[in-house]
PDB file of C-alpha atoms in Angstrom:
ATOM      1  CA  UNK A  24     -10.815   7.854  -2.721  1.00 69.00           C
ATOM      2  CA  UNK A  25      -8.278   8.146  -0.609  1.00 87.00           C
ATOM      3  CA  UNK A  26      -9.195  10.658   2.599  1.00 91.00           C
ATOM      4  CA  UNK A  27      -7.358  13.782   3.666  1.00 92.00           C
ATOM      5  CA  UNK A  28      -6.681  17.578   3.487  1.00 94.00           C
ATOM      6  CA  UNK A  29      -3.559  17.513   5.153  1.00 95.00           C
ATOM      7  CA  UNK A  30      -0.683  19.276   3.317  1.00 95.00           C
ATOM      8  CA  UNK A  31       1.594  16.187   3.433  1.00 95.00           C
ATOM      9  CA  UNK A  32      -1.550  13.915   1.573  1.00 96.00           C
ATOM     10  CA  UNK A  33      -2.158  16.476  -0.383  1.00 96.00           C
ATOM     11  CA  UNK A  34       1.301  16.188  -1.712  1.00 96.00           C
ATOM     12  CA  UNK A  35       1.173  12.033  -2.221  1.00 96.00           C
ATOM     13  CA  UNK A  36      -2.502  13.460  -4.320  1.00 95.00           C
ATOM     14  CA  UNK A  37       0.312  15.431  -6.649  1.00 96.00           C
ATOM     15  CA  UNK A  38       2.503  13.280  -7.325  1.00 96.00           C
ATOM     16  CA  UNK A  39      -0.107  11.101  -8.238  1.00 95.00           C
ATOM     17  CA  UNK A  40      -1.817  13.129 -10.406  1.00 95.00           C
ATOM     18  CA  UNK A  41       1.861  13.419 -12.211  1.00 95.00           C
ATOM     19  CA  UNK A  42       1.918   9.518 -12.275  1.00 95.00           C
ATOM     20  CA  UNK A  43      -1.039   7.986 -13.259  1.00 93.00           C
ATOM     21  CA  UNK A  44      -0.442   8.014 -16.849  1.00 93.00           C
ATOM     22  CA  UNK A  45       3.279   6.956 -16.892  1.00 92.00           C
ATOM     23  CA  UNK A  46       4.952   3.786 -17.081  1.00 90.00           C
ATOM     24  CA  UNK A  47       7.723   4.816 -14.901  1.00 92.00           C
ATOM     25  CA  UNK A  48       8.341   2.057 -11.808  1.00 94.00           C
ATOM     26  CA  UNK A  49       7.791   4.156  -8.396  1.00 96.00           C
ATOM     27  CA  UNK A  50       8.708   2.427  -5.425  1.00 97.00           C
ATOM     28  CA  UNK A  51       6.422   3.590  -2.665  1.00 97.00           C
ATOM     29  CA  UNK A  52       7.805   4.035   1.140  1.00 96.00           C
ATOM     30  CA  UNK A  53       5.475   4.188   4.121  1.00 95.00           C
ATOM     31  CA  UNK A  54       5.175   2.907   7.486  1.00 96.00           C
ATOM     32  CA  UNK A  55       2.482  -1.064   7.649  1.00 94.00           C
ATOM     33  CA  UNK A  56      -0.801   0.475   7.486  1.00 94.00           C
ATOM     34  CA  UNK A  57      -0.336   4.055   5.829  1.00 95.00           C
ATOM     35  CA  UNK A  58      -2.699   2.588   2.585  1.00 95.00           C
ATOM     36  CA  UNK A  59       0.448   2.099   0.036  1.00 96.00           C
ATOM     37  CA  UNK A  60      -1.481  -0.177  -1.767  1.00 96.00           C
ATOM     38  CA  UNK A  61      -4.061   2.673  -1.756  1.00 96.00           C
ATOM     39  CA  UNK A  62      -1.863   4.690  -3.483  1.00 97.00           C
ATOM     40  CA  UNK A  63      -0.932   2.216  -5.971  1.00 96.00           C
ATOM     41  CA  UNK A  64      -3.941   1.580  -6.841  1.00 96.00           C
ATOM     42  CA  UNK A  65      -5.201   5.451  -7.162  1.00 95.00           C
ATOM     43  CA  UNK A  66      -2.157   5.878  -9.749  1.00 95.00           C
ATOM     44  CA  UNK A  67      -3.362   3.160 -11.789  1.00 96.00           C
ATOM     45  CA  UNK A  68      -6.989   3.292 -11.747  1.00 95.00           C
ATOM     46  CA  UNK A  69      -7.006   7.615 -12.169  1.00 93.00           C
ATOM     47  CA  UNK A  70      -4.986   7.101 -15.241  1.00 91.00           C
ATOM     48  CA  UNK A  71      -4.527   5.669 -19.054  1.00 89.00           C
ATOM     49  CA  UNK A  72      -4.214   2.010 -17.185  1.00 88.00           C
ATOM     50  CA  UNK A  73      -7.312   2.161 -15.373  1.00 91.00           C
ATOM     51  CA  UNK A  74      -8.977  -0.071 -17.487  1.00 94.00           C
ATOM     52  CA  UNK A  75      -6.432  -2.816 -17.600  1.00 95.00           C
ATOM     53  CA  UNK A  76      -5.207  -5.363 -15.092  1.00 96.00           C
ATOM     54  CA  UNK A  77      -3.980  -4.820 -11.778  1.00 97.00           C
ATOM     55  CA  UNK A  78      -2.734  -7.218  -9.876  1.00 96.00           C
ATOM     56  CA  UNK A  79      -1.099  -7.030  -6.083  1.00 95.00           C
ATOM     57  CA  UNK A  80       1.224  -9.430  -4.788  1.00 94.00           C
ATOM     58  CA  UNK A  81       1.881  -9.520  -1.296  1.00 92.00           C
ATOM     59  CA  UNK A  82       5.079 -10.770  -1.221  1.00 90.00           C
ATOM     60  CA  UNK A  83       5.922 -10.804   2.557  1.00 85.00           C
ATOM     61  CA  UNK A  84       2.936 -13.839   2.848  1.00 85.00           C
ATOM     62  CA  UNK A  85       4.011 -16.092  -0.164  1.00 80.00           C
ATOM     63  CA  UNK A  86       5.784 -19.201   0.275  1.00 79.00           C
ATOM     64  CA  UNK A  87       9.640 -19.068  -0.331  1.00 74.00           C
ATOM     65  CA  UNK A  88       9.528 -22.171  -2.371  1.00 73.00           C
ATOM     66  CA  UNK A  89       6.426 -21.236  -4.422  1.00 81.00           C
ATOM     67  CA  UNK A  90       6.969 -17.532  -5.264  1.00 84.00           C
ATOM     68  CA  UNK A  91       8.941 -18.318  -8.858  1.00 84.00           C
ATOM     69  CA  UNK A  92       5.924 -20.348  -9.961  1.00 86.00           C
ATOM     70  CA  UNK A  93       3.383 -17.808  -8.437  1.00 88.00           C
ATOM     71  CA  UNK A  94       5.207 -14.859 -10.255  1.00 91.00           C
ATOM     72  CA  UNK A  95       6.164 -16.461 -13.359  1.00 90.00           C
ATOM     73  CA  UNK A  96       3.871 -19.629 -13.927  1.00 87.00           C
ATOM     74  CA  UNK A  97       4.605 -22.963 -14.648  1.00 84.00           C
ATOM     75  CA  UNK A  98       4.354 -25.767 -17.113  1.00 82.00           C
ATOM     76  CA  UNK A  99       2.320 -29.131 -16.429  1.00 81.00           C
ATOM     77  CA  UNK A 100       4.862 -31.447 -14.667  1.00 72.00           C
ATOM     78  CA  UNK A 101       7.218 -29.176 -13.286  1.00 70.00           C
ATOM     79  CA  UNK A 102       6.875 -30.267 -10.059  1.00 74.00           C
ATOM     80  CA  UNK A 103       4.970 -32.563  -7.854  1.00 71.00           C
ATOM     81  CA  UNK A 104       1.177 -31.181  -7.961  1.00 73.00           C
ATOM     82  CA  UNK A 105       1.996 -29.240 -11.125  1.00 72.00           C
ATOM     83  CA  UNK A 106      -1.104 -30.909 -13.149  1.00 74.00           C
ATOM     84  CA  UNK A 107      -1.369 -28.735 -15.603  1.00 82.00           C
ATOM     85  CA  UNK A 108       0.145 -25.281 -16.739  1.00 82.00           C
ATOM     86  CA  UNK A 109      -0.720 -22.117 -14.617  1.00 84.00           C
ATOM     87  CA  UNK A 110      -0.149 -18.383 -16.298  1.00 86.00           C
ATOM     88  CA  UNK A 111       1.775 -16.670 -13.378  1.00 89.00           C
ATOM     89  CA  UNK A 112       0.804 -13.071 -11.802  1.00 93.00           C
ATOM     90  CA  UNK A 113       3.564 -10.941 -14.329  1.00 94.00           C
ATOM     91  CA  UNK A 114       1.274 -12.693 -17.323  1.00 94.00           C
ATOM     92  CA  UNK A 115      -1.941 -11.662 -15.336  1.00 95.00           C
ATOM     93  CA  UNK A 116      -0.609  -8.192 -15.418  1.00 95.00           C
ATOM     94  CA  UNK A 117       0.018  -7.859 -18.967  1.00 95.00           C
ATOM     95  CA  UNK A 118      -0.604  -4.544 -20.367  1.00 94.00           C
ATOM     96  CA  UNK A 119      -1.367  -3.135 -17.016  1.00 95.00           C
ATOM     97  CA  UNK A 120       0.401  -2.840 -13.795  1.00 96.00           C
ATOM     98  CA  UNK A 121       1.917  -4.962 -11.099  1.00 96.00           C
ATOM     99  CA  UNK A 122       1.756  -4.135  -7.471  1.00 97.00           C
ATOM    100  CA  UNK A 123       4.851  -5.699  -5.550  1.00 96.00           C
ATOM    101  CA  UNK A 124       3.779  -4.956  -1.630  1.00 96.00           C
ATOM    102  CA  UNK A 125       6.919  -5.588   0.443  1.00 94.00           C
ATOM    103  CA  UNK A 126       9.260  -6.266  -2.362  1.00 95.00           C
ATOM    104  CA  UNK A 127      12.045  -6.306   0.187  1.00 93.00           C
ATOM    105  CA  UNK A 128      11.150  -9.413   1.330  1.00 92.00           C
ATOM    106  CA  UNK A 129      11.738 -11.285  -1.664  1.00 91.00           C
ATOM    107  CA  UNK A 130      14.455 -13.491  -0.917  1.00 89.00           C
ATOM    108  CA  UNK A 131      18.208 -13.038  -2.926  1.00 90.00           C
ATOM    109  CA  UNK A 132      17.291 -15.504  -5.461  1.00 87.00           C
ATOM    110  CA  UNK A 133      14.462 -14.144  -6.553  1.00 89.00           C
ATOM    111  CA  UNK A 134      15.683 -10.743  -6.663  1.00 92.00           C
ATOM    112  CA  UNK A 135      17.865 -11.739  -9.143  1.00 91.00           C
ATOM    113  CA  UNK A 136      14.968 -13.383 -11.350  1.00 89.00           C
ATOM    114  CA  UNK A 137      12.913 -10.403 -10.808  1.00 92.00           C
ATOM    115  CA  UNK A 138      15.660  -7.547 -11.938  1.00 93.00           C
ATOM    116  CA  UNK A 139      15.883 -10.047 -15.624  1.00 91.00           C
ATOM    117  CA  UNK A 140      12.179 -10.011 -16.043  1.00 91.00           C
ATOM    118  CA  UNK A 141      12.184  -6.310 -15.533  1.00 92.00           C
ATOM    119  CA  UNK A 142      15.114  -6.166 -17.791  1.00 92.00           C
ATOM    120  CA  UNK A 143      14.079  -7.908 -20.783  1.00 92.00           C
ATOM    121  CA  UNK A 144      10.761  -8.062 -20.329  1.00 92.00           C
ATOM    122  CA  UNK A 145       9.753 -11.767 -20.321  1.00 92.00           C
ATOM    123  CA  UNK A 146       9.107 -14.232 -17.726  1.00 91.00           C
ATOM    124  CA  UNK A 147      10.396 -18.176 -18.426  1.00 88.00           C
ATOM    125  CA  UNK A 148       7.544 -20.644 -16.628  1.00 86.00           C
ATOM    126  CA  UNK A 149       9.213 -22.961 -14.007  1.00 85.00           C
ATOM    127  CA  UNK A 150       9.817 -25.914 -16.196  1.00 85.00           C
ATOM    128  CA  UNK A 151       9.765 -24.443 -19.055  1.00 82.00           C
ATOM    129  CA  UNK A 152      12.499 -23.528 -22.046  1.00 84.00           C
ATOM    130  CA  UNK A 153      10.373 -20.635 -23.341  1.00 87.00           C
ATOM    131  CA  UNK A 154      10.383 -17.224 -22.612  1.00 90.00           C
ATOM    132  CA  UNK A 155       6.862 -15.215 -23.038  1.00 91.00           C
ATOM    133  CA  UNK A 156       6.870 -11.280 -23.476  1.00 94.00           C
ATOM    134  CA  UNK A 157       5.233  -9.270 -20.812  1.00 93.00           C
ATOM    135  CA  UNK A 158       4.488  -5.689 -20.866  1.00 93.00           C
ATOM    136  CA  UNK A 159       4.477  -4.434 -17.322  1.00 94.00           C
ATOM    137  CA  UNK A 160       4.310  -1.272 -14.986  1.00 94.00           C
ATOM    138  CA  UNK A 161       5.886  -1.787 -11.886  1.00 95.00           C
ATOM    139  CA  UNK A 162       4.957  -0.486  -8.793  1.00 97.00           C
ATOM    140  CA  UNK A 163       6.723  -1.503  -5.533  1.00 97.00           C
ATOM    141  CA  UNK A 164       6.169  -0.957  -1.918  1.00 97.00           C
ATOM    142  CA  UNK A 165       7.764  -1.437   1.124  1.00 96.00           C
ATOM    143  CA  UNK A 166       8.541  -0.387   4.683  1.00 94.00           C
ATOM    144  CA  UNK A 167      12.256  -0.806   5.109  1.00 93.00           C
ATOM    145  CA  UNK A 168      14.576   0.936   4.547  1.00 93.00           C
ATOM    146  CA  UNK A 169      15.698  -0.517   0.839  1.00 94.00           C
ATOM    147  CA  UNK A 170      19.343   1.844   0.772  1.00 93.00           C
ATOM    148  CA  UNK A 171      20.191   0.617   3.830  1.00 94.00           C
ATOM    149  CA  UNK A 172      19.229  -2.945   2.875  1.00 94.00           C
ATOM    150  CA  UNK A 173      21.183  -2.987  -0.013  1.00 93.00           C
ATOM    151  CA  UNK A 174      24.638  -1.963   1.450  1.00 93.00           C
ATOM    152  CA  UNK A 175      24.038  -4.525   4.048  1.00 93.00           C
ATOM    153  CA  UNK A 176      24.104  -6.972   1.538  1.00 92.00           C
ATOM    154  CA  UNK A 177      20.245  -8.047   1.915  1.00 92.00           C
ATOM    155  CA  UNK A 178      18.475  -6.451  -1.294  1.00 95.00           C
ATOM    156  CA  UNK A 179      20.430  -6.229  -4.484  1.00 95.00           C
ATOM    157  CA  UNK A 180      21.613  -2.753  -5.588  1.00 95.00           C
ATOM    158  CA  UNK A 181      21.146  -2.938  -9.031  1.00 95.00           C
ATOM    159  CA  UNK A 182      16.905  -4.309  -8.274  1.00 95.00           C
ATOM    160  CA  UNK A 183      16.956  -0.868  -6.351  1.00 95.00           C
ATOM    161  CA  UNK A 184      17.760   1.099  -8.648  1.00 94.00           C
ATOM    162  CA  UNK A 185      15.625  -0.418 -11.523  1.00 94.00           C
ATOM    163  CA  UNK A 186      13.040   0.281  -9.093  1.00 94.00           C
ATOM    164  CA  UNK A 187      14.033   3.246  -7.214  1.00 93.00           C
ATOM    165  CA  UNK A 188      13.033   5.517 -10.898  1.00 93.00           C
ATOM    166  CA  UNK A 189      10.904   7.654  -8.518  1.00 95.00           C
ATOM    167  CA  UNK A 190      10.072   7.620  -4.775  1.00 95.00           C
ATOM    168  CA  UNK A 191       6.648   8.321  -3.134  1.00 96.00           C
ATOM    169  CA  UNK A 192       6.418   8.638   0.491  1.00 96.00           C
ATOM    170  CA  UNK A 193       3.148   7.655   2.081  1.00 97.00           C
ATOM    171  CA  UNK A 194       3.399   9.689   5.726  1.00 97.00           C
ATOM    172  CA  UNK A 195       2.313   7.808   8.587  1.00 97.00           C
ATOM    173  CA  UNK A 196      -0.906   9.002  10.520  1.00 97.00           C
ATOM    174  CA  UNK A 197       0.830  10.725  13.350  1.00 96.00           C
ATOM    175  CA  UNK A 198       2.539  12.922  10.664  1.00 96.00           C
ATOM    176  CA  UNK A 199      -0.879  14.156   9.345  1.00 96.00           C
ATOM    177  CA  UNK A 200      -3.148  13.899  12.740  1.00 96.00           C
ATOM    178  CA  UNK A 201      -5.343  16.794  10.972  1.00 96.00           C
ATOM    179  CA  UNK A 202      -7.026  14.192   9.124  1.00 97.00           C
ATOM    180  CA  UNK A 203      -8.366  11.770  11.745  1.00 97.00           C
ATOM    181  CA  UNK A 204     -11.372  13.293  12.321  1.00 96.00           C
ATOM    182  CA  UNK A 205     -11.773  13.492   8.446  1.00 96.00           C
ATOM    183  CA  UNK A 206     -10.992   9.707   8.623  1.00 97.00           C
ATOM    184  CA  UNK A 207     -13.149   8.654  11.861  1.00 96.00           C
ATOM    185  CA  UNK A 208     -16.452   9.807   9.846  1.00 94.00           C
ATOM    186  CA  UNK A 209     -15.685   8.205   6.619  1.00 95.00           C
ATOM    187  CA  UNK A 210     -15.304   4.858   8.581  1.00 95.00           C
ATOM    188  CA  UNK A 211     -18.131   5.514  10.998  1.00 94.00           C
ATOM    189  CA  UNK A 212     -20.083   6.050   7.395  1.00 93.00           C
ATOM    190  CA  UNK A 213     -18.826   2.392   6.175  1.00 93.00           C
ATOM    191  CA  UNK A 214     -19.569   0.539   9.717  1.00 94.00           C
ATOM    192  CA  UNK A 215     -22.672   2.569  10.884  1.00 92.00           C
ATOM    193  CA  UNK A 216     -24.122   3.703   7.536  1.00 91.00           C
ATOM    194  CA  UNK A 217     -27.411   6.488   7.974  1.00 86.00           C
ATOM    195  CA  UNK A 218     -27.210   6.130  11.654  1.00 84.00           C
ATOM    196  CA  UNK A 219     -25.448   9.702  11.993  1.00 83.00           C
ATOM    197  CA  UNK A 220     -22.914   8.728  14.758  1.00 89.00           C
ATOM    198  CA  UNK A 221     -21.100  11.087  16.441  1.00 90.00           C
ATOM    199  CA  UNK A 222     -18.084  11.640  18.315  1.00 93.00           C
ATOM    200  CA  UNK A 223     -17.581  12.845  21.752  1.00 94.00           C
ATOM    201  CA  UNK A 224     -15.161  15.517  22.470  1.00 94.00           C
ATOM    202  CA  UNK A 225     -12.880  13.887  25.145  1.00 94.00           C
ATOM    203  CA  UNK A 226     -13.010  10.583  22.750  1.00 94.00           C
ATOM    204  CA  UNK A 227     -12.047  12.606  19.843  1.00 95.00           C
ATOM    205  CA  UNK A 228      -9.242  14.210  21.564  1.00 95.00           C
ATOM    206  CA  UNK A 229      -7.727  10.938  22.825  1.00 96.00           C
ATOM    207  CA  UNK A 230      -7.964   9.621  18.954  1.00 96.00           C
ATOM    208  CA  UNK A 231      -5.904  12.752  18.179  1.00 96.00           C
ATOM    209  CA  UNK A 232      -2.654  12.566  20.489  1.00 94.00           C
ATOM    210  CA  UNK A 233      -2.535   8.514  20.716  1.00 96.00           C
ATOM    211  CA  UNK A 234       1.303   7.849  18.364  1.00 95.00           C
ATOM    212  CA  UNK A 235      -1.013   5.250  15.857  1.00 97.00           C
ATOM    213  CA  UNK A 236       1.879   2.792  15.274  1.00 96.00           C
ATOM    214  CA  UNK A 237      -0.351   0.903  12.819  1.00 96.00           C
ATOM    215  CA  UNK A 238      -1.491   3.903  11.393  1.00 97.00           C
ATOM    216  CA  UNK A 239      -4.902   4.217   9.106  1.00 96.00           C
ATOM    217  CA  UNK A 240      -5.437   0.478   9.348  1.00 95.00           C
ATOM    218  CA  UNK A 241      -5.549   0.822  13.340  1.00 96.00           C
ATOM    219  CA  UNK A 242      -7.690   3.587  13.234  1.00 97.00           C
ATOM    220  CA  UNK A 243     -10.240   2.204  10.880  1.00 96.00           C
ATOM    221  CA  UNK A 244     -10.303  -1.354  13.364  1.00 96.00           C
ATOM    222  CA  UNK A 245     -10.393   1.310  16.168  1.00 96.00           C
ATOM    223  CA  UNK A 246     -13.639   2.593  14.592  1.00 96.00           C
ATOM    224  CA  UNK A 247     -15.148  -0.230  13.712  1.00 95.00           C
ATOM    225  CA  UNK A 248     -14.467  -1.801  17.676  1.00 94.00           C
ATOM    226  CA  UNK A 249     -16.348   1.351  18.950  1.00 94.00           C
ATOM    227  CA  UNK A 250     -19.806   1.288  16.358  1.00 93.00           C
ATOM    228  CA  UNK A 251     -19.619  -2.690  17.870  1.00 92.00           C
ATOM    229  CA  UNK A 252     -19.445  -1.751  21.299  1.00 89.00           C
ATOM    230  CA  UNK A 253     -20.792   1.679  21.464  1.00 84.00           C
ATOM    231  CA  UNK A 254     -24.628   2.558  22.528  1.00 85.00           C
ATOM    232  CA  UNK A 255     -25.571   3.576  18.313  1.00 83.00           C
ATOM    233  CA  UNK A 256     -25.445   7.234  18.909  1.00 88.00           C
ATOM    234  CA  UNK A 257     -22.530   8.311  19.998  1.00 90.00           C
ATOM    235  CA  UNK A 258     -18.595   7.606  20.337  1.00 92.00           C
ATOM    236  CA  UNK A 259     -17.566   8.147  23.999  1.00 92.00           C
ATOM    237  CA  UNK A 260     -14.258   7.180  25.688  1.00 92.00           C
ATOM    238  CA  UNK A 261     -15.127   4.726  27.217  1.00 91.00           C
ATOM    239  CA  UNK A 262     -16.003   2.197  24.129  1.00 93.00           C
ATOM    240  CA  UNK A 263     -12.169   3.154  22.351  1.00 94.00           C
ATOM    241  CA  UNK A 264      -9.364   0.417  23.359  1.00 93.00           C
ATOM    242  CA  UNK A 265      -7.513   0.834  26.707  1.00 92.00           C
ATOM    243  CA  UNK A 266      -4.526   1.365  25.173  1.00 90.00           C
ATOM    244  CA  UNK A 267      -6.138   4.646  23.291  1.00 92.00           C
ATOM    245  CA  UNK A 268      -8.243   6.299  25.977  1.00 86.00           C
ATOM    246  CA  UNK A 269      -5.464   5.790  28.938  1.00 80.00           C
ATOM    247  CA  UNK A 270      -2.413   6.148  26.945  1.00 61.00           C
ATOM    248  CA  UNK A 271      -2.344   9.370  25.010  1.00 47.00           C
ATOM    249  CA  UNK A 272       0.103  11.880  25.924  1.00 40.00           C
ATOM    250  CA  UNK A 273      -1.730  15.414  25.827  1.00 42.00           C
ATOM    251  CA  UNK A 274       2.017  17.100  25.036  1.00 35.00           C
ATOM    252  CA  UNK A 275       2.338  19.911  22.482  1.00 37.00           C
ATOM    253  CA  UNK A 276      -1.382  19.189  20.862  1.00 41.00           C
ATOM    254  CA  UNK A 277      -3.570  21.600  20.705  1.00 40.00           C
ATOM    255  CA  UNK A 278      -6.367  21.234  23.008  1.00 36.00           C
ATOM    256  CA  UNK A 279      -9.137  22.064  20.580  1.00 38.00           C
ATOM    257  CA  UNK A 280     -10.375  19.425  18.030  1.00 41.00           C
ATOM    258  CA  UNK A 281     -10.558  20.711  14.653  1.00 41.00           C
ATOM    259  CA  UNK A 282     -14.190  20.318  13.035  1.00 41.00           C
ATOM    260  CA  UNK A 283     -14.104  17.425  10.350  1.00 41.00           C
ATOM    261  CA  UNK A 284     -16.133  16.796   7.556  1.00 39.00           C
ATOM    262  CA  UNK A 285     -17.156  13.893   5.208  1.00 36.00           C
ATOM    263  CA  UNK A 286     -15.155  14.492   2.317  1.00 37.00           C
ATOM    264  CA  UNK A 287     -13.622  12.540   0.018  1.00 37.00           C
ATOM    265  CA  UNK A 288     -10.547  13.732  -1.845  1.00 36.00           C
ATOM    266  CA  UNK A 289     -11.206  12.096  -5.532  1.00 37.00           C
ATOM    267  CA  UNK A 290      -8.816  14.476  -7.492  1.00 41.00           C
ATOM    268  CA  UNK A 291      -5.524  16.687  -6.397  1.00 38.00           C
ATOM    269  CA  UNK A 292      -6.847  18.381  -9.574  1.00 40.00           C
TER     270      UNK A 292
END
């Protein structure tokens, strides 16, 4: 599920409702740590694909000189190592989707290679002289700015565009604070299952005005710090990191906490 009643989730919810059971590439923008891959993975598993293969490549943490082979396979003996053939992630994905996080880090080369494969269709091994049909939904992610990126010269225009078909923004947590305390009790529910933890006030209101530069995925290790350190019954300020409980800047919040509750948001429907 993925957690909110904010008006600008609610809104990501829509347009994937709208989604799910296209095959239309959407290239997903949002700040590291505002759940993209979430998303991604709410369009594909809500819809006509959800029982078919879905497979994320992080492609900010693969090695430059292995990322042809790991995307498109490769035959025994291409290269030193290469023992025997190896199906690559676009062939994993066949008939369902693939989930490119970071695409903008692919380097030029493979850019290139990627925009033919999403072209025709097909993938050619490294070593190989065949080409091998894959049937593919793309979804793409990624936290630059891919316009600029291109008319600098460092992402290629015509790969934007093929992926660029339709945009979904992911907001980042300081653009829906509403939903923290929403958030803080589903995670207290993962880390400190049945023990009914709660939150103190002054805690609460320090999680609400702190910017969260790395967003949901900060919050939830925030969370999880404070069940570890905390006394088992309550949240107070003091077991939330320095940076949180000192630094917040009270300015232009409100300075009541809005009641949350454990929801889950399964369905914009």
């Amino acid at each position: 599920g993925i957690i909110g009643s904010s008006t600008r989730i609610q809104e990501v919810l829509r347009m994937v409702a709208r989604l799910k059971d296209t095959r239309t590439p959407v290239l997903i923008y949002g700040e590291s740590g505002t759940g993209k891959e979430l998303v991604a993975r709410a369009m594909h598993f809500r819809g006509a694909f959800g029982a078919r293969p879905f497979v994320a490549v992080d492609c900010g943490s693969l090695v430059p000189t292995l990322i042809e082979s790991e995307l498109f396979g490769y035959e025994k003996g291409a290269f030193t190592g290469a023992l025997k053939s190896k199906q690559g992630l676009f062939q994993a994905a066949d008939g369902g989707t693939i989930f490119l996080d970071e695409v903008g880090e692919l380097p030029l080369e493979l850019q290139a290679k990627l925009l033919r494969v999403l072209q025709e269709k097909e993938v050619r091994p490294v070593g190989s002289n065949q080409r091998i049909k894959v049937d593919v939904r793309v979804i793409a992610a990624t936290n630059r700015d891919l316009e600029a990126a291109y008319k600098n010269g460092t992402f290629r225009k015509d790969l934007y565009f093929r992926l660029n078909v339709v945009t979904l923004y992911v907001p980042a947590l300081r653009e829906r604070r509403s939903d923290i305390p929403m958030l803080v009790h589903w995670f207290l529910e993962r880390y400190a299952p049945g023990s009914e933890m709660h939150v103190a006030s002054a805690a609460m209101r320090s999680l609400m005005q702190y910017e969260w530069p790395g967003n949901v995925r900060e919050l939830e290790n925030c969370v999880e710090r404070a069940v570890a350190l905390g006394n088992g019954q309550a949240i107070d300020l003091g077991d939330l990191p320095p940076s949180i409980a000192t630094g917040a800047s009270a300015a232009g919040l409100p300075a009541t906490v809005p009641t949350a509750e454990r929801t889950t948001i399964l369905d914009p429907d």
